[in-house]
PDB file of C-alpha atoms in Angstrom:
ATOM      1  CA  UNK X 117     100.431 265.132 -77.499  1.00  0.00           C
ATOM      2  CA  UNK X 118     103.486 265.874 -79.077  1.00  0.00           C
ATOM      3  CA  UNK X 119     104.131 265.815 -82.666  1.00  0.00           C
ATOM      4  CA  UNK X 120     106.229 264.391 -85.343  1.00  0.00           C
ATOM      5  CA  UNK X 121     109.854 265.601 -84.364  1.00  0.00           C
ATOM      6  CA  UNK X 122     113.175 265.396 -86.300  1.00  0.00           C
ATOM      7  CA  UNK X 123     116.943 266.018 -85.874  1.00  0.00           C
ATOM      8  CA  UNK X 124     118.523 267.851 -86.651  1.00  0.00           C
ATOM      9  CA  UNK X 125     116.660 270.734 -88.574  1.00  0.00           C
ATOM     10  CA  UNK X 126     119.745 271.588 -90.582  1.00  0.00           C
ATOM     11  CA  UNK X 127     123.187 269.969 -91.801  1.00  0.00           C
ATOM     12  CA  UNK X 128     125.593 270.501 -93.777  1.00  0.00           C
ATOM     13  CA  UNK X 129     127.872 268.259 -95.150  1.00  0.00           C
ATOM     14  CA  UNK X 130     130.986 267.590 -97.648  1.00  0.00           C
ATOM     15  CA  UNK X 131     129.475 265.372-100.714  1.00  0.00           C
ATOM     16  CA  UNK X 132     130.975 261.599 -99.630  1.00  0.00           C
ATOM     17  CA  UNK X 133     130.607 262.281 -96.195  1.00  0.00           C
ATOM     18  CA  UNK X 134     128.202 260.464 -94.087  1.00  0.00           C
ATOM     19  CA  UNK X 135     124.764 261.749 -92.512  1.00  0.00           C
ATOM     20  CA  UNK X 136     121.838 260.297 -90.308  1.00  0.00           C
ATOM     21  CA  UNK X 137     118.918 261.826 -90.024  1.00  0.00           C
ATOM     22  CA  UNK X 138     116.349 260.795 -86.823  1.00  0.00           C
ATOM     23  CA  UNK X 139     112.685 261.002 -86.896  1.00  0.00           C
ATOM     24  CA  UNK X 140     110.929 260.600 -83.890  1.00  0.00           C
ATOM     25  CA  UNK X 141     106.764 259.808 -84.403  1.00  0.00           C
ATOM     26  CA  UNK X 142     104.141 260.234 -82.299  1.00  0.00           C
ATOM     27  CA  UNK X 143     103.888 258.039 -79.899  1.00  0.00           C
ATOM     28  CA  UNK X 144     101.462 255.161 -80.787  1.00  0.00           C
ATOM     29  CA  UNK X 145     101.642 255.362 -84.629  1.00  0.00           C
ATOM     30  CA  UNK X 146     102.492 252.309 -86.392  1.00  0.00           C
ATOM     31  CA  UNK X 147     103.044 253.935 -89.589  1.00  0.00           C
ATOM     32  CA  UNK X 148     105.878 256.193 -90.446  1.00  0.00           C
ATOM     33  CA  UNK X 149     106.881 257.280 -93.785  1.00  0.00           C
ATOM     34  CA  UNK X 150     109.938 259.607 -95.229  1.00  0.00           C
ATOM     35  CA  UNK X 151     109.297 262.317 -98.134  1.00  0.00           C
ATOM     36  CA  UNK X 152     111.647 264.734 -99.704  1.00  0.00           C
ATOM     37  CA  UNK X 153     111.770 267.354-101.653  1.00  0.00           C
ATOM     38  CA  UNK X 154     114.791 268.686-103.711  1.00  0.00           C
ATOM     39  CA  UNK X 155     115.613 271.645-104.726  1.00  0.00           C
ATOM     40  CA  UNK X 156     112.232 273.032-107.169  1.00  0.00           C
ATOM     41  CA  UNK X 157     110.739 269.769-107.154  1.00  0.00           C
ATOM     42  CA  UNK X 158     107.345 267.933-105.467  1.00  0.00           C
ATOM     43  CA  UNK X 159     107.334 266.760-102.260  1.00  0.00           C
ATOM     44  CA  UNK X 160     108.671 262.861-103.072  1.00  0.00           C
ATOM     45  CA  UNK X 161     107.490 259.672-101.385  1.00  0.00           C
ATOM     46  CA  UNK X 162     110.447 257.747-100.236  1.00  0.00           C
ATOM     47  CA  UNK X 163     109.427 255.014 -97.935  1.00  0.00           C
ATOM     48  CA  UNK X 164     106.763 253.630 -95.629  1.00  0.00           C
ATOM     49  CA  UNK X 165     107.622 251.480 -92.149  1.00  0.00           C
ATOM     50  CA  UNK X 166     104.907 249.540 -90.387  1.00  0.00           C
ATOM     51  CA  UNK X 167     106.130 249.455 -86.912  1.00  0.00           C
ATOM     52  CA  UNK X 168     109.667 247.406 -87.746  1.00  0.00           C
ATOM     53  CA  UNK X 169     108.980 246.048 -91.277  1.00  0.00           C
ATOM     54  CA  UNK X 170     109.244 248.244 -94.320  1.00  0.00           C
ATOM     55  CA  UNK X 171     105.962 247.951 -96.093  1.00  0.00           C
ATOM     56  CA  UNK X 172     106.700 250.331 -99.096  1.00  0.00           C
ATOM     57  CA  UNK X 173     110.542 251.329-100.149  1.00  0.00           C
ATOM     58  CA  UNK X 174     109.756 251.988-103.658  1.00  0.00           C
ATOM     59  CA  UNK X 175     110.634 255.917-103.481  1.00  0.00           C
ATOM     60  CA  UNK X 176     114.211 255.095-102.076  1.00  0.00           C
ATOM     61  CA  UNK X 177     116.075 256.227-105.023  1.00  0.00           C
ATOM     62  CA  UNK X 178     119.404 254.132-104.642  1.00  0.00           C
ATOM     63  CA  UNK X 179     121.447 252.503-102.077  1.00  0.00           C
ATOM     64  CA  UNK X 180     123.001 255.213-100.898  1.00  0.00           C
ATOM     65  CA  UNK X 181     120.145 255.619 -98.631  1.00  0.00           C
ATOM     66  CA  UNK X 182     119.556 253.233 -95.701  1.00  0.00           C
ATOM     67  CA  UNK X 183     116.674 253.355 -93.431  1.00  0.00           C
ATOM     68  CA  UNK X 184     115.766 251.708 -90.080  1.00  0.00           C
ATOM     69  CA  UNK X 185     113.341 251.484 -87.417  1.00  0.00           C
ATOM     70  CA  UNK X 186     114.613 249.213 -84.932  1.00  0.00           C
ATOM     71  CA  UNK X 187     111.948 248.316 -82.264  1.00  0.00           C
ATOM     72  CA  UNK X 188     109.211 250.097 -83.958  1.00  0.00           C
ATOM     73  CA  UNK X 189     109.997 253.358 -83.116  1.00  0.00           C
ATOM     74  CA  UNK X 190     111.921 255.994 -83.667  1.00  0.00           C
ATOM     75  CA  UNK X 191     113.317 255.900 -87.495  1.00  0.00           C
ATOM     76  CA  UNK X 192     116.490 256.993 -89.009  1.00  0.00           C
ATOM     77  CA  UNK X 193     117.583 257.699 -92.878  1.00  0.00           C
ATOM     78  CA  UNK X 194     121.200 257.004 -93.445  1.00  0.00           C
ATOM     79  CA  UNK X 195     123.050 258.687 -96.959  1.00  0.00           C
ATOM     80  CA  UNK X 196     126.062 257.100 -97.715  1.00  0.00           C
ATOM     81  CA  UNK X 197     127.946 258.995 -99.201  1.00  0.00           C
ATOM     82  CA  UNK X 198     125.926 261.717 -99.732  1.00  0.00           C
ATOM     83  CA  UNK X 199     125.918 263.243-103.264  1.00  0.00           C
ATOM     84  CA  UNK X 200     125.514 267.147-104.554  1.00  0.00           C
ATOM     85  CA  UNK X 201     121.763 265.872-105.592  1.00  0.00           C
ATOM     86  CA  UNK X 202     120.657 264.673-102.463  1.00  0.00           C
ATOM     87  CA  UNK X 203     120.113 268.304-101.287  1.00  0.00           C
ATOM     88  CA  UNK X 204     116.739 268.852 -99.783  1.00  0.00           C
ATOM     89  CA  UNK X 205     114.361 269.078 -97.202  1.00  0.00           C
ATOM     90  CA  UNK X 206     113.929 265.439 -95.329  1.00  0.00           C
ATOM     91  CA  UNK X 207     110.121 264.982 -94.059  1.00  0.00           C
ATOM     92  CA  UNK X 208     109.096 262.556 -91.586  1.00  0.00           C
ATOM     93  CA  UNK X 209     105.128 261.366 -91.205  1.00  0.00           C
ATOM     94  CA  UNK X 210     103.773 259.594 -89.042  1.00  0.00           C
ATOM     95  CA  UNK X 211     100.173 257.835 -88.593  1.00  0.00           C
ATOM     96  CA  UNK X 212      98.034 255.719 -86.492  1.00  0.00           C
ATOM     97  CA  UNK X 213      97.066 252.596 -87.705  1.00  0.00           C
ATOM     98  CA  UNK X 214      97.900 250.891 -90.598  1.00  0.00           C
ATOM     99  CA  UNK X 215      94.678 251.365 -92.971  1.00  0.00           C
ATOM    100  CA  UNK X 216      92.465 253.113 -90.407  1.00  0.00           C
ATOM    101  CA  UNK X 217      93.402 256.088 -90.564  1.00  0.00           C
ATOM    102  CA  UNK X 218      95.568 257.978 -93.363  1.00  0.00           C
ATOM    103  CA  UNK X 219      95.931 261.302 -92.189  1.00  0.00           C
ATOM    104  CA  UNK X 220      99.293 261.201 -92.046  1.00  0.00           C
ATOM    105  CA  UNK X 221     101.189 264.307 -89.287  1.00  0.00           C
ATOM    106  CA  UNK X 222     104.537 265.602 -90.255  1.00  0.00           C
ATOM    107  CA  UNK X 223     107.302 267.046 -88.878  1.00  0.00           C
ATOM    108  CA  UNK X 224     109.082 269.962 -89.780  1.00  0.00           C
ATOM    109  CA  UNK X 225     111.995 268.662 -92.260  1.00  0.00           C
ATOM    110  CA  UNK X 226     115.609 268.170 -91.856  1.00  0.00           C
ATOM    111  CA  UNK X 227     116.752 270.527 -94.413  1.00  0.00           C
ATOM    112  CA  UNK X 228     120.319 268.675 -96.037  1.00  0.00           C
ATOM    113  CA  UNK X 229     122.992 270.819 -97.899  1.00  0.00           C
ATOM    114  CA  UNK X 230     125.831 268.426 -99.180  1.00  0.00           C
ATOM    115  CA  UNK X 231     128.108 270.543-100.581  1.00  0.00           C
TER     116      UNK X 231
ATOM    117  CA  UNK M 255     102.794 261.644-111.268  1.00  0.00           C
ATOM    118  CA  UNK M 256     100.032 263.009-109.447  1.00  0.00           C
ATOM    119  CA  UNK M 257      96.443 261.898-110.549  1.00  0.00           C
ATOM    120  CA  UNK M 258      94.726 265.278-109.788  1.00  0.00           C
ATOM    121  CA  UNK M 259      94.651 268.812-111.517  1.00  0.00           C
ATOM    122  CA  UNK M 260      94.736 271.763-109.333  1.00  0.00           C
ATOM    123  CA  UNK M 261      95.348 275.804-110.452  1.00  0.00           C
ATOM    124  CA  UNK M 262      98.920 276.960-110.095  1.00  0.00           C
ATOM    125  CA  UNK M 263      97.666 279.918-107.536  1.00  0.00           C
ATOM    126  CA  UNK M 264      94.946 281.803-106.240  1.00  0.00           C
ATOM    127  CA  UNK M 265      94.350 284.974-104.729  1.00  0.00           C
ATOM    128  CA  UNK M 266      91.563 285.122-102.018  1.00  0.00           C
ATOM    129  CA  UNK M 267      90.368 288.801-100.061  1.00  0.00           C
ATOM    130  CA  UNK M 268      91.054 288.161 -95.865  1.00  0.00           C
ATOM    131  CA  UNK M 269      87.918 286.890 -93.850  1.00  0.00           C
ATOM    132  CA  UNK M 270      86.311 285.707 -97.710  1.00  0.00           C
ATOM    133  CA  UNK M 271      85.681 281.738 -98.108  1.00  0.00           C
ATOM    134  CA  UNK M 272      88.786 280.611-100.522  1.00  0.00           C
ATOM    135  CA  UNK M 273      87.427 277.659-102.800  1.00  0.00           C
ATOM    136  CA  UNK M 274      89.762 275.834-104.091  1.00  0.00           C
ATOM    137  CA  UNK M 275      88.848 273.190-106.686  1.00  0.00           C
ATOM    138  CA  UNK M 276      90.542 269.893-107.637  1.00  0.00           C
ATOM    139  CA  UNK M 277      90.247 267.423-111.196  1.00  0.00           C
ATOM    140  CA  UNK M 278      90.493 263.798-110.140  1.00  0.00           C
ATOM    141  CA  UNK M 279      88.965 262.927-113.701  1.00  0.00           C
ATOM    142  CA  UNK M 280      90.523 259.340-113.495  1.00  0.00           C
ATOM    143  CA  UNK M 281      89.714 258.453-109.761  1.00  0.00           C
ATOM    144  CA  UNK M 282      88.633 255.360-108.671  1.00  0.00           C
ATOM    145  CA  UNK M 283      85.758 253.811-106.809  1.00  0.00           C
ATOM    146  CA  UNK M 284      87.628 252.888-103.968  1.00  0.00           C
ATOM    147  CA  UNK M 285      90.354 255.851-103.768  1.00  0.00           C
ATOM    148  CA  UNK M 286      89.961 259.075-101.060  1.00  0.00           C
ATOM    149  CA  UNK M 287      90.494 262.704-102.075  1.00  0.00           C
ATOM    150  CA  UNK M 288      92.841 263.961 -99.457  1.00  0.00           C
ATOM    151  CA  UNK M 289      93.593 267.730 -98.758  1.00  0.00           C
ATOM    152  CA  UNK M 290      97.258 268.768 -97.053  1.00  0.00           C
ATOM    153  CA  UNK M 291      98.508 272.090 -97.165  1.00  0.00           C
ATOM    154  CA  UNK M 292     102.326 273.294 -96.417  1.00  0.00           C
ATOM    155  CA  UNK M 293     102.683 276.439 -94.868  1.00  0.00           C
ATOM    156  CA  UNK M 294     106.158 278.259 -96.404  1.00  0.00           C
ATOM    157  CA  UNK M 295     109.119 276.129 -94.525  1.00  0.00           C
ATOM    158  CA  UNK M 296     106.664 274.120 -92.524  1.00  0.00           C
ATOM    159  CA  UNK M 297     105.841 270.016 -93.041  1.00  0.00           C
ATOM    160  CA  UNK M 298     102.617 269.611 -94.721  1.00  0.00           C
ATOM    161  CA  UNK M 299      99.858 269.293 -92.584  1.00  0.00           C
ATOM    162  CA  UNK M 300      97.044 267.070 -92.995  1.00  0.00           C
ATOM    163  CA  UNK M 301      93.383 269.249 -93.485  1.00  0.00           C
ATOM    164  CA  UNK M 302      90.822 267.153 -94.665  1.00  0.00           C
ATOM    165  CA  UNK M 303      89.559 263.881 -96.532  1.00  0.00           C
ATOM    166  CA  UNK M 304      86.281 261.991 -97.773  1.00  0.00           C
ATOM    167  CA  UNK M 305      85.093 259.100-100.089  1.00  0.00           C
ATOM    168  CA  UNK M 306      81.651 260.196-101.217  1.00  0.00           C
ATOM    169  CA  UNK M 307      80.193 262.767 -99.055  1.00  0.00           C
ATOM    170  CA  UNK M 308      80.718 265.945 -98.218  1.00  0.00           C
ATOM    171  CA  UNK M 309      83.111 266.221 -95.336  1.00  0.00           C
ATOM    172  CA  UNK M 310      83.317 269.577 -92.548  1.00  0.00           C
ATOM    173  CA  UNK M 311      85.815 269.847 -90.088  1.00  0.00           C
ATOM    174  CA  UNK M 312      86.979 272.702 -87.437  1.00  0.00           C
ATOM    175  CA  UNK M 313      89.761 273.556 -90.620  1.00  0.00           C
ATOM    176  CA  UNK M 314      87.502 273.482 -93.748  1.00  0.00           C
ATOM    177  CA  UNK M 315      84.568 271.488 -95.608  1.00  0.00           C
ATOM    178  CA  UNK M 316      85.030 269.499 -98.353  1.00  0.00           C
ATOM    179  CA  UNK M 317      82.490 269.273-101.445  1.00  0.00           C
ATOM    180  CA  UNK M 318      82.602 266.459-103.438  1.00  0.00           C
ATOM    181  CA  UNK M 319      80.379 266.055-107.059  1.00  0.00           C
ATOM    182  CA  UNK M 320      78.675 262.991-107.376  1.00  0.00           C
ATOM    183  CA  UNK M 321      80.467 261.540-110.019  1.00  0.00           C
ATOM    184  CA  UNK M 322      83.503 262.305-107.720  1.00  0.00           C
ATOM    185  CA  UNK M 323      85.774 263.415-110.255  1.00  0.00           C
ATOM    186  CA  UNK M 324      86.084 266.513-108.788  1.00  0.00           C
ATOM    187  CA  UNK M 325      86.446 268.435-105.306  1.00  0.00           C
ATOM    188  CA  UNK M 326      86.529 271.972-103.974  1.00  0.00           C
ATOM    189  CA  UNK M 327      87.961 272.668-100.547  1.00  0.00           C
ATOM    190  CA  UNK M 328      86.053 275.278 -98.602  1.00  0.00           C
ATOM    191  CA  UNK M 329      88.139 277.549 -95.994  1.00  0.00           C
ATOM    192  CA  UNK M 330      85.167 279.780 -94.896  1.00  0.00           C
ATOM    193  CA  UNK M 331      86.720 282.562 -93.358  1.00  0.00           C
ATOM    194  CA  UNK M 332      90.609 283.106 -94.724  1.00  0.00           C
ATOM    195  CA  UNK M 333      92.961 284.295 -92.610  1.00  0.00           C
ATOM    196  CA  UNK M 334      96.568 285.835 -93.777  1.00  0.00           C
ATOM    197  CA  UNK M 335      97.436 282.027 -91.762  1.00  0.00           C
ATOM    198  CA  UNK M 336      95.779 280.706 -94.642  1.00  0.00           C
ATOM    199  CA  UNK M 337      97.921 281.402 -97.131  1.00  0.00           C
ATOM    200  CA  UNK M 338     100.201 278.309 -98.556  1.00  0.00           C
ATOM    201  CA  UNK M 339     100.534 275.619-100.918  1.00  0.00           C
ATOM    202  CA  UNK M 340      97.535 273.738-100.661  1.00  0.00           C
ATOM    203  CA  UNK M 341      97.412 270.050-101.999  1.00  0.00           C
ATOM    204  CA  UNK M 342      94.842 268.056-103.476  1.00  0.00           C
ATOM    205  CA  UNK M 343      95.910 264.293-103.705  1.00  0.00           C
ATOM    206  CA  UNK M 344      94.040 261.166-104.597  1.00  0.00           C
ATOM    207  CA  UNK M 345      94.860 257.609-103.039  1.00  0.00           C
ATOM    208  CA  UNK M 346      93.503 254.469-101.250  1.00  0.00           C
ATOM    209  CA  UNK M 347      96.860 253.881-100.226  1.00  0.00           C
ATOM    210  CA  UNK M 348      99.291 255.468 -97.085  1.00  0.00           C
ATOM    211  CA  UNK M 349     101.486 256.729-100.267  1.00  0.00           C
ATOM    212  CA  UNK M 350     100.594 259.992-100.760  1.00  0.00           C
ATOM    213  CA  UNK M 351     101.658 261.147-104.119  1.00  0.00           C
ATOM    214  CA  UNK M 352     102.419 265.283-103.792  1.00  0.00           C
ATOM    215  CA  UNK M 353     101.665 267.578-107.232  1.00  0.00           C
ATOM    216  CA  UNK M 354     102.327 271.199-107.594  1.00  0.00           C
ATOM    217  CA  UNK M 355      99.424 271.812-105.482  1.00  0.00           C
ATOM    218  CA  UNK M 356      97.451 275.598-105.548  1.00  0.00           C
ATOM    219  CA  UNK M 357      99.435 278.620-103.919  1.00  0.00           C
ATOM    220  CA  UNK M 358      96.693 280.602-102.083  1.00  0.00           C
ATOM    221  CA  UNK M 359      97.833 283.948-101.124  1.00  0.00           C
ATOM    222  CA  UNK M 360      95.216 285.530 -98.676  1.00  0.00           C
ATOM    223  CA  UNK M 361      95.040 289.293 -99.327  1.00  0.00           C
ATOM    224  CA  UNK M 362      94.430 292.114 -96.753  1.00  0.00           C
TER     225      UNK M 362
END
């Protein structure tokens, strides 16, 4: 079974330029979630999807950031425009079903440099 | 913030059990103790989690006290594999809330 993947593992950008990044879960999991983690800080809860809907977008800390799962599957996490702060390592999660199980399996970060 | 209290790092000896405890003072009778751990540059990965009872798994065991306000997670044999930042987290929700979590560095 393949796991939690993500793209790209690195970018770099200009701060107000544009990036998306894609998570891909594994296949079957309602449940996907986005985390970050700046620079010296915890690992931060941004958002939770249940297949299409957004069940939890409390961590998404301002509208700069636009996320989607159209069709319940794949996910992407839109910063426009990015800002110097939003610097960090992206995590995607993914899990089964939605209160069944909470082990929650991650992928390996997008690591974001706005520069 | 995080509702559990972990130490900022621990040492452990290669092929020794590392026991790493947790404070969930404040937890709740309906709320999990979960266990991820994120090896240097990796995602977290999910190790372990249980209500009530103590909880063993091909990874590590899990030993909670009775009046569940605290945990220790058991990795019986430590490998240099082991070492990372190991979190203890505390939820009966999907949000999983990440503290500073305990760096274990596995010595040879």
């Amino acid at each position: 079974e393949a796991g939690v993947t993500q793209f790209p593992s690195h970018s770099v950008i200009e701060k107000g330029q544009t990036v998306t990044l894609r998570c891909d879960p594994i296949s079957g999991h309602d449940n996907l979630y986005w985390y970050r983690r700046v620079m010296g800080k915890e690992i931060k809860f941004l958002l939770h999807f249940v297949k299409e809907s957004k069940q939890d977008e409390s961590g998404m800390p301002n509208n700069r950031f636009l996320a989607e799962r159209t069709g319940g599957t794949y996910s992407t996490l839109k910063v426009q425009p990015a800002e110097l702060e939003d610097s960090g390592v992206y995590f995607c999660a993914s899990s089964r079903n939605f209160r069944s199980s909470y082990e929650q399996y991650f992928g390996p970060g997008t690591r974001l440099t706005v520069t | 913030d995080a509702k559990t209290t972990q130490p900022t790092s621990m040492d452990c000896a290669e092929g020794r059990a590392a026991n790493l405890p947790c404070n969930h003072s404040t937890i709740s009778g309906n709320e999990y103790v979960y266990w991820y751990r994120q090896i240097h540059s990796q995602g977290p990965q999910y190790i372990i989690h249980g209500l009530k009872n103590n909880e063993t798994n091909e990874m590590a065991s899990l030993i909670i006290t009775e009046d569940r306000k605290s945990s220790t997670l058991i990795l019986p044999h430590a490998t240099l594999r082991d070492t990372a930042v190991y979190y203890c987290i505390v939820t009966l929700d999907d949000k999983i809330i990440f503290g500073k979590g305990t760096r274990l560095h596995i010595l040879p």
